[in-house]
mmCIF file of C-alpha atoms in Angstrom:
data_model
loop_
_atom_site.group_PDB
_atom_site.id
_atom_site.type_symbol
_atom_site.label_atom_id
_atom_site.label_comp_id
_atom_site.label_asym_id
_atom_site.label_seq_id
_atom_site.Cartn_x
_atom_site.Cartn_y
_atom_site.Cartn_z
ATOM 1 C CA MET F 1 8.470 -21.950 -0.248
ATOM 2 C CA ASN F 2 4.431 -22.564 -1.517
ATOM 3 C CA ASN F 3 5.812 -22.880 -5.121
ATOM 4 C CA THR F 4 2.528 -21.385 -6.506
ATOM 5 C CA ILE F 5 3.995 -18.039 -4.746
ATOM 6 C CA LYS F 6 6.529 -16.182 -7.642
ATOM 7 C CA LYS F 7 7.788 -12.741 -6.187
ATOM 8 C CA TYR F 8 8.068 -9.952 -8.896
ATOM 9 C CA LEU F 9 11.020 -7.711 -6.186
ATOM 10 C CA GLY F 10 11.771 -4.979 -8.569
ATOM 11 C CA PHE F 11 8.029 -3.875 -8.635
ATOM 12 C CA GLY F 12 7.662 -4.508 -4.703
ATOM 13 C CA PHE F 13 4.170 -6.631 -5.613
ATOM 14 C CA VAL F 14 3.404 -10.998 -5.123
ATOM 15 C CA VAL F 15 1.799 -12.698 -7.690
ATOM 16 C CA LEU F 16 -0.538 -15.461 -5.809
ATOM 17 C CA SER F 17 -1.755 -18.311 -8.464
ATOM 18 C CA GLY F 18 -2.940 -22.017 -8.340
ATOM 19 C CA ILE F 19 -5.115 -20.579 -5.464
ATOM 20 C CA ALA F 20 -7.341 -23.827 -5.364
ATOM 21 C CA ALA F 21 -10.830 -22.549 -4.483
ATOM 22 C CA ALA F 22 -13.088 -22.703 -7.281
ATOM 23 C CA GLN F 23 -14.961 -19.274 -6.320
ATOM 24 C CA VAL F 24 -11.656 -17.246 -6.957
ATOM 25 C CA ALA F 25 -12.528 -15.862 -10.453
ATOM 26 C CA GLN F 26 -8.579 -15.640 -11.531
ATOM 27 C CA ALA F 27 -5.823 -17.698 -11.534
ATOM 28 C CA GLY F 28 -3.514 -15.031 -9.814
ATOM 29 C CA THR F 29 -4.039 -11.424 -8.199
ATOM 30 C CA ALA F 30 -1.071 -9.381 -7.534
ATOM 31 C CA ILE F 31 -0.757 -7.847 -4.714
ATOM 32 C CA SER F 32 1.227 -4.558 -5.040
ATOM 33 C CA ALA F 33 3.959 -2.986 -2.121
ATOM 34 C CA PRO F 34 2.092 -0.034 -1.017
ATOM 35 C CA ILE F 35 2.669 3.104 -2.269
ATOM 36 C CA PHE F 36 5.070 5.452 -0.793
ATOM 37 C CA PRO F 37 4.065 9.404 -0.316
ATOM 38 C CA ILE F 38 6.799 10.999 -0.820
ATOM 39 C CA SER F 39 7.012 14.118 1.791
ATOM 40 C CA ILE F 40 3.834 14.394 4.122
ATOM 41 C CA LEU F 41 5.244 17.774 4.490
ATOM 42 C CA GLU F 42 3.588 18.617 1.222
ATOM 43 C CA ILE F 43 0.325 16.525 1.899
ATOM 44 C CA TYR F 44 0.087 18.341 5.080
ATOM 45 C CA LYS F 45 -0.755 21.553 2.717
ATOM 46 C CA TYR F 46 -3.853 20.159 1.030
ATOM 47 C CA GLN F 47 -5.265 19.046 3.798
ATOM 48 C CA ASN F 48 -8.248 20.536 5.880
ATOM 49 C CA GLU F 49 -9.901 23.739 4.070
ATOM 50 C CA ASN F 50 -6.973 24.074 1.740
ATOM 51 C CA TYR F 51 -8.024 20.672 0.573
ATOM 52 C CA PRO F 52 -8.156 21.730 -3.873
ATOM 53 C CA SER F 53 -11.736 20.779 -5.634
ATOM 54 C CA ASP F 54 -10.516 20.994 -8.396
ATOM 55 C CA LYS F 55 -9.420 18.209 -10.334
ATOM 56 C CA ALA F 56 -6.642 19.000 -11.973
ATOM 57 C CA VAL F 57 -4.892 19.952 -8.827
ATOM 58 C CA GLN F 58 -5.890 17.210 -7.397
ATOM 59 C CA LEU F 59 -4.452 14.681 -10.122
ATOM 60 C CA LYS F 60 -0.834 16.451 -10.087
ATOM 61 C CA LEU F 61 -1.417 16.130 -6.488
ATOM 62 C CA ALA F 62 -1.454 12.608 -6.332
ATOM 63 C CA ARG F 63 1.214 12.113 -9.230
ATOM 64 C CA ASP F 64 3.428 14.491 -7.371
ATOM 65 C CA ASN F 65 2.982 12.631 -4.327
ATOM 66 C CA PHE F 66 3.096 9.316 -4.497
ATOM 67 C CA LYS F 67 5.002 7.032 -6.357
ATOM 68 C CA SER F 68 5.923 2.807 -6.384
ATOM 69 C CA TYR F 69 8.299 0.731 -4.186
ATOM 70 C CA GLU F 70 10.168 0.042 -7.212
ATOM 71 C CA TYR F 71 10.586 4.365 -7.778
ATOM 72 C CA MET F 72 11.395 3.990 -3.797
ATOM 73 C CA LEU F 73 13.949 1.323 -3.742
ATOM 74 C CA ASN F 74 15.626 2.895 -6.760
ATOM 75 C CA GLN F 75 15.990 6.313 -4.972
ATOM 76 C CA CYS F 76 16.958 4.919 -1.913
ATOM 77 C CA SER F 77 19.611 2.226 -3.411
ATOM 78 C CA THR F 78 21.696 5.531 -4.505
ATOM 79 C CA LEU F 79 21.372 6.993 -0.972
ATOM 80 C CA THR F 80 21.405 4.175 1.192
ATOM 81 C CA ALA F 81 24.169 1.637 1.671
ATOM 82 C CA GLY F 82 23.550 -1.754 1.646
ATOM 83 C CA ILE F 83 19.977 -1.848 -0.749
ATOM 84 C CA VAL F 84 20.641 -4.963 -2.943
ATOM 85 C CA LEU F 85 18.822 -4.713 -6.419
ATOM 86 C CA GLY F 86 18.246 -7.497 -9.355
ATOM 87 C CA ASP F 87 16.033 -10.680 -9.612
ATOM 88 C CA ASN F 88 16.688 -13.785 -6.927
ATOM 89 C CA LEU F 89 16.886 -12.032 -3.953
ATOM 90 C CA SER F 90 17.112 -14.427 -0.456
ATOM 91 C CA ASP F 91 14.740 -13.267 2.160
ATOM 92 C CA GLU F 92 16.806 -11.575 4.069
ATOM 93 C CA GLN F 93 17.826 -9.800 0.893
ATOM 94 C CA ILE F 94 14.280 -8.535 1.141
ATOM 95 C CA MET F 95 13.245 -8.072 4.518
ATOM 96 C CA GLN F 96 16.577 -5.629 4.490
ATOM 97 C CA ASN F 97 15.247 -3.833 1.046
ATOM 98 C CA TYR F 98 12.388 -2.896 2.823
ATOM 99 C CA GLN F 99 13.666 -1.894 5.900
ATOM 100 C CA LEU F 100 16.164 -0.040 4.355
ATOM 101 C CA THR F 101 14.359 1.684 1.911
ATOM 102 C CA SER F 102 11.328 2.791 4.968
ATOM 103 C CA GLU F 103 13.937 4.226 6.637
ATOM 104 C CA CYS F 104 15.802 6.214 3.645
ATOM 105 C CA SER F 105 12.190 7.004 2.571
ATOM 106 C CA TYR F 106 11.585 8.558 5.888
ATOM 107 C CA LYS F 107 15.285 10.692 6.454
ATOM 108 C CA HIS F 108 15.406 11.360 2.846
ATOM 109 C CA PHE F 109 12.427 12.243 1.787
ATOM 110 C CA LEU F 110 10.461 12.906 4.921
ATOM 111 C CA SER F 111 7.744 9.723 3.671
ATOM 112 C CA LYS F 112 5.682 8.414 6.317
ATOM 113 C CA PRO F 113 2.114 6.126 5.409
ATOM 114 C CA TYR F 114 -0.754 8.576 5.865
ATOM 115 C CA TYR F 115 -3.211 9.460 3.478
ATOM 116 C CA ILE F 116 -5.726 11.614 2.835
ATOM 117 C CA PRO F 117 -8.941 9.337 2.111
ATOM 118 C CA GLN F 118 -10.566 12.276 0.562
ATOM 119 C CA LEU F 119 -7.736 12.088 -1.958
ATOM 120 C CA VAL F 120 -7.697 8.360 -2.135
ATOM 121 C CA ALA F 121 -11.302 8.574 -2.773
ATOM 122 C CA ASP F 122 -11.259 10.970 -5.540
ATOM 123 C CA VAL F 123 -8.161 10.458 -7.629
ATOM 124 C CA ASP F 124 -7.033 6.058 -8.586
ATOM 125 C CA ILE F 125 -3.885 6.873 -6.843
ATOM 126 C CA CYS F 126 -3.226 2.990 -8.027
ATOM 127 C CA HIS F 127 -3.334 3.519 -11.771
ATOM 128 C CA GLU F 128 -1.224 6.967 -11.621
ATOM 129 C CA ALA F 129 1.465 5.104 -9.411
ATOM 130 C CA LEU F 130 1.239 1.331 -10.796
ATOM 131 C CA GLY F 131 -0.196 1.818 -14.172
ATOM 132 C CA GLY F 132 -3.698 0.803 -15.626
ATOM 133 C CA GLU F 133 -3.728 -2.901 -15.076
ATOM 134 C CA PHE F 134 -3.775 -1.918 -11.182
ATOM 135 C CA ARG F 135 -6.791 -1.288 -8.835
ATOM 136 C CA MET F 136 -7.900 -0.344 -5.543
ATOM 137 C CA ILE F 137 -8.524 -3.484 -3.778
ATOM 138 C CA SER F 138 -12.239 -3.396 -3.299
ATOM 139 C CA GLU F 139 -14.866 -4.763 -0.902
ATOM 140 C CA SER F 140 -15.761 -7.733 -3.236
ATOM 141 C CA ASP F 141 -12.104 -8.369 -3.149
ATOM 142 C CA ILE F 142 -11.485 -8.998 0.675
ATOM 143 C CA ARG F 143 -14.756 -11.493 0.275
ATOM 144 C CA THR F 144 -13.730 -13.550 -2.472
ATOM 145 C CA PHE F 145 -10.682 -14.581 -0.959
ATOM 146 C CA THR F 146 -10.052 -17.418 0.481
ATOM 147 C CA PRO F 147 -8.355 -18.124 4.371
ATOM 148 C CA HIS F 148 -5.352 -19.727 2.163
ATOM 149 C CA PHE F 149 -5.098 -17.316 0.163
ATOM 150 C CA TYR F 150 -4.617 -15.032 3.100
ATOM 151 C CA GLN F 151 -1.982 -17.444 4.476
ATOM 152 C CA GLU F 152 0.245 -17.475 1.632
ATOM 153 C CA LEU F 153 -0.402 -13.894 0.727
ATOM 154 C CA ASN F 154 0.626 -13.432 4.512
ATOM 155 C CA HIS F 155 3.714 -15.704 4.177
ATOM 156 C CA VAL F 156 4.907 -13.768 1.348
ATOM 157 C CA LEU F 157 4.812 -10.637 2.937
ATOM 158 C CA SER F 158 5.865 -11.758 6.334
ATOM 159 C CA PRO F 159 9.601 -10.381 5.292
ATOM 160 C CA SER F 160 8.974 -6.755 4.698
ATOM 161 C CA ILE F 161 6.203 -7.050 8.133
ATOM 162 C CA ALA F 162 7.924 -8.662 10.967
ATOM 163 C CA GLY F 163 11.473 -8.228 12.770
ATOM 164 C CA LYS F 164 12.117 -4.642 12.627
ATOM 165 C CA THR F 165 9.997 -1.814 13.899
ATOM 166 C CA GLY F 166 10.143 0.468 10.450
ATOM 167 C CA GLY F 167 9.866 -2.295 7.782
ATOM 168 C CA GLY F 168 6.584 -3.469 9.676
ATOM 169 C CA PHE F 169 5.530 0.608 9.924
ATOM 170 C CA TYR F 170 5.622 1.410 6.252
ATOM 171 C CA PHE F 171 4.650 -2.054 5.146
ATOM 172 C CA SER F 172 1.581 -2.197 6.860
ATOM 173 C CA VAL F 173 -1.019 -5.038 5.802
ATOM 174 C CA ILE F 174 -4.475 -2.648 6.693
ATOM 175 C CA THR F 175 -5.229 -0.594 3.496
ATOM 176 C CA TYR F 176 -7.765 1.580 1.767
ATOM 177 C CA ILE F 177 -10.183 -0.238 -0.275
ATOM 178 C CA ARG F 178 -13.392 0.312 -2.746
ATOM 179 C CA GLY F 179 -16.736 -0.689 -0.282
ATOM 180 C CA ASP F 180 -19.597 -2.081 -2.823
ATOM 181 C CA ASP F 181 -21.634 1.392 -2.659
ATOM 182 C CA GLY F 182 -18.303 3.093 -3.532
ATOM 183 C CA SER F 183 -17.091 4.549 -0.495
ATOM 184 C CA ILE F 184 -13.480 4.314 0.716
ATOM 185 C CA LYS F 185 -13.654 1.671 4.174
ATOM 186 C CA ILE F 186 -10.090 0.403 5.845
ATOM 187 C CA GLY F 187 -9.536 -4.144 4.495
ATOM 188 C CA ASP F 188 -7.285 -5.848 6.804
ATOM 189 C CA LEU F 189 -4.904 -8.404 4.373
ATOM 190 C CA SER F 190 -3.860 -10.764 7.858
ATOM 191 C CA GLU F 191 -3.607 -13.911 7.981
ATOM 192 C CA ASN F 192 -5.820 -14.277 11.197
ATOM 193 C CA VAL F 193 -8.305 -10.764 11.916
ATOM 194 C CA SER F 194 -9.652 -11.183 15.465
ATOM 195 C CA GLY F 195 -12.852 -8.407 14.050
ATOM 196 C CA ALA F 196 -14.050 -7.295 11.064
ATOM 197 C CA ARG F 197 -11.808 -7.531 7.743
ATOM 198 C CA VAL F 198 -14.041 -4.482 6.742
ATOM 199 C CA THR F 199 -14.436 -1.356 8.130
ATOM 200 C CA LYS F 200 -15.738 1.961 7.626
ATOM 201 C CA LEU F 201 -13.921 4.904 7.823
ATOM 202 C CA PRO F 202 -14.948 6.349 11.462
ATOM 203 C CA SER F 203 -18.132 9.138 11.137
ATOM 204 C CA ASN F 204 -16.074 11.804 13.355
ATOM 205 C CA ILE F 205 -13.444 12.169 10.772
ATOM 206 C CA ASP F 206 -12.729 15.260 8.535
ATOM 207 C CA THR F 207 -11.658 12.711 5.049
ATOM 208 C CA ARG F 208 -10.060 15.682 3.926
ATOM 209 C CA ASN F 209 -7.303 15.269 6.666
ATOM 210 C CA HIS F 210 -4.545 12.696 6.714
ATOM 211 C CA LEU F 211 -5.188 9.491 8.910
ATOM 212 C CA GLU F 212 -3.254 7.833 10.743
ATOM 213 C CA TRP F 213 -4.917 4.777 12.574
ATOM 214 C CA VAL F 214 -8.860 3.710 13.227
ATOM 215 C CA SER F 215 -9.425 3.137 17.330
ATOM 216 C CA GLY F 216 -9.969 -1.006 16.851
ATOM 217 C CA VAL F 217 -8.233 -1.326 13.410
ATOM 218 C CA GLY F 218 -4.651 0.008 14.076
ATOM 219 C CA GLY F 219 -2.443 1.380 11.813
ATOM 220 C CA PRO F 220 -1.227 3.228 9.943
ATOM 221 C CA ILE F 221 -3.340 2.709 7.154
ATOM 222 C CA THR F 222 -1.754 1.976 3.766
ATOM 223 C CA LEU F 223 -2.849 2.097 0.055
ATOM 224 C CA ARG F 224 -1.551 -1.374 -1.386
ATOM 225 C CA CYS F 225 -3.086 -1.697 -5.358
ATOM 226 C CA MET F 226 -4.146 -5.573 -7.146
ATOM 227 C CA ARG F 227 -4.631 -6.901 -10.426
ATOM 228 C CA THR F 228 -6.612 -9.911 -11.490
ATOM 229 C CA ASP F 229 -4.058 -11.979 -14.476
#
């Protein structure tokens, strides 16, 4: 494994440092694991005409129903045999943790990686779930990341998205991003993308409803966050 990559296993994010390209402004970029909706049934209650206009209600909805991978990993460790906590885990243990946490999240929490785009737009979920140093990935970030960055990123993330279906479903590298115009768009963090890396939300959807996938882009559309060191 490239020694410029560090795995922060307990926090569910990876840090890529020492990127050679000059246009990368920061020495290190942390990309989080997806934010987990705790109960998709609870989120469904606030869809469409039930979507709250009150900012305080939006914030409470996000705080109550979206948690970090670390939170879900620790919750599931008491509910599911085979999850291994701690540092210095092997790739096999990491992949097993991703898979078992995915299965546990669905079985015990009725969690699915679906989000209401309008809630993603209205609330800084990255801040609420991971802390103030994390933010949504932006369209300008997508342009700045180099091919080498995407290669290294996917190398680190590969244990979570390869192999078993459950892990790949929950840990998709298709993610919501903040567009240059402030709108919510979709970014693809895959190493190789046949189409555009950034796609607008379809004009025919109601952004107050949860979105599972988009034709030509795929899904599920997760929410990964980032920070720069």
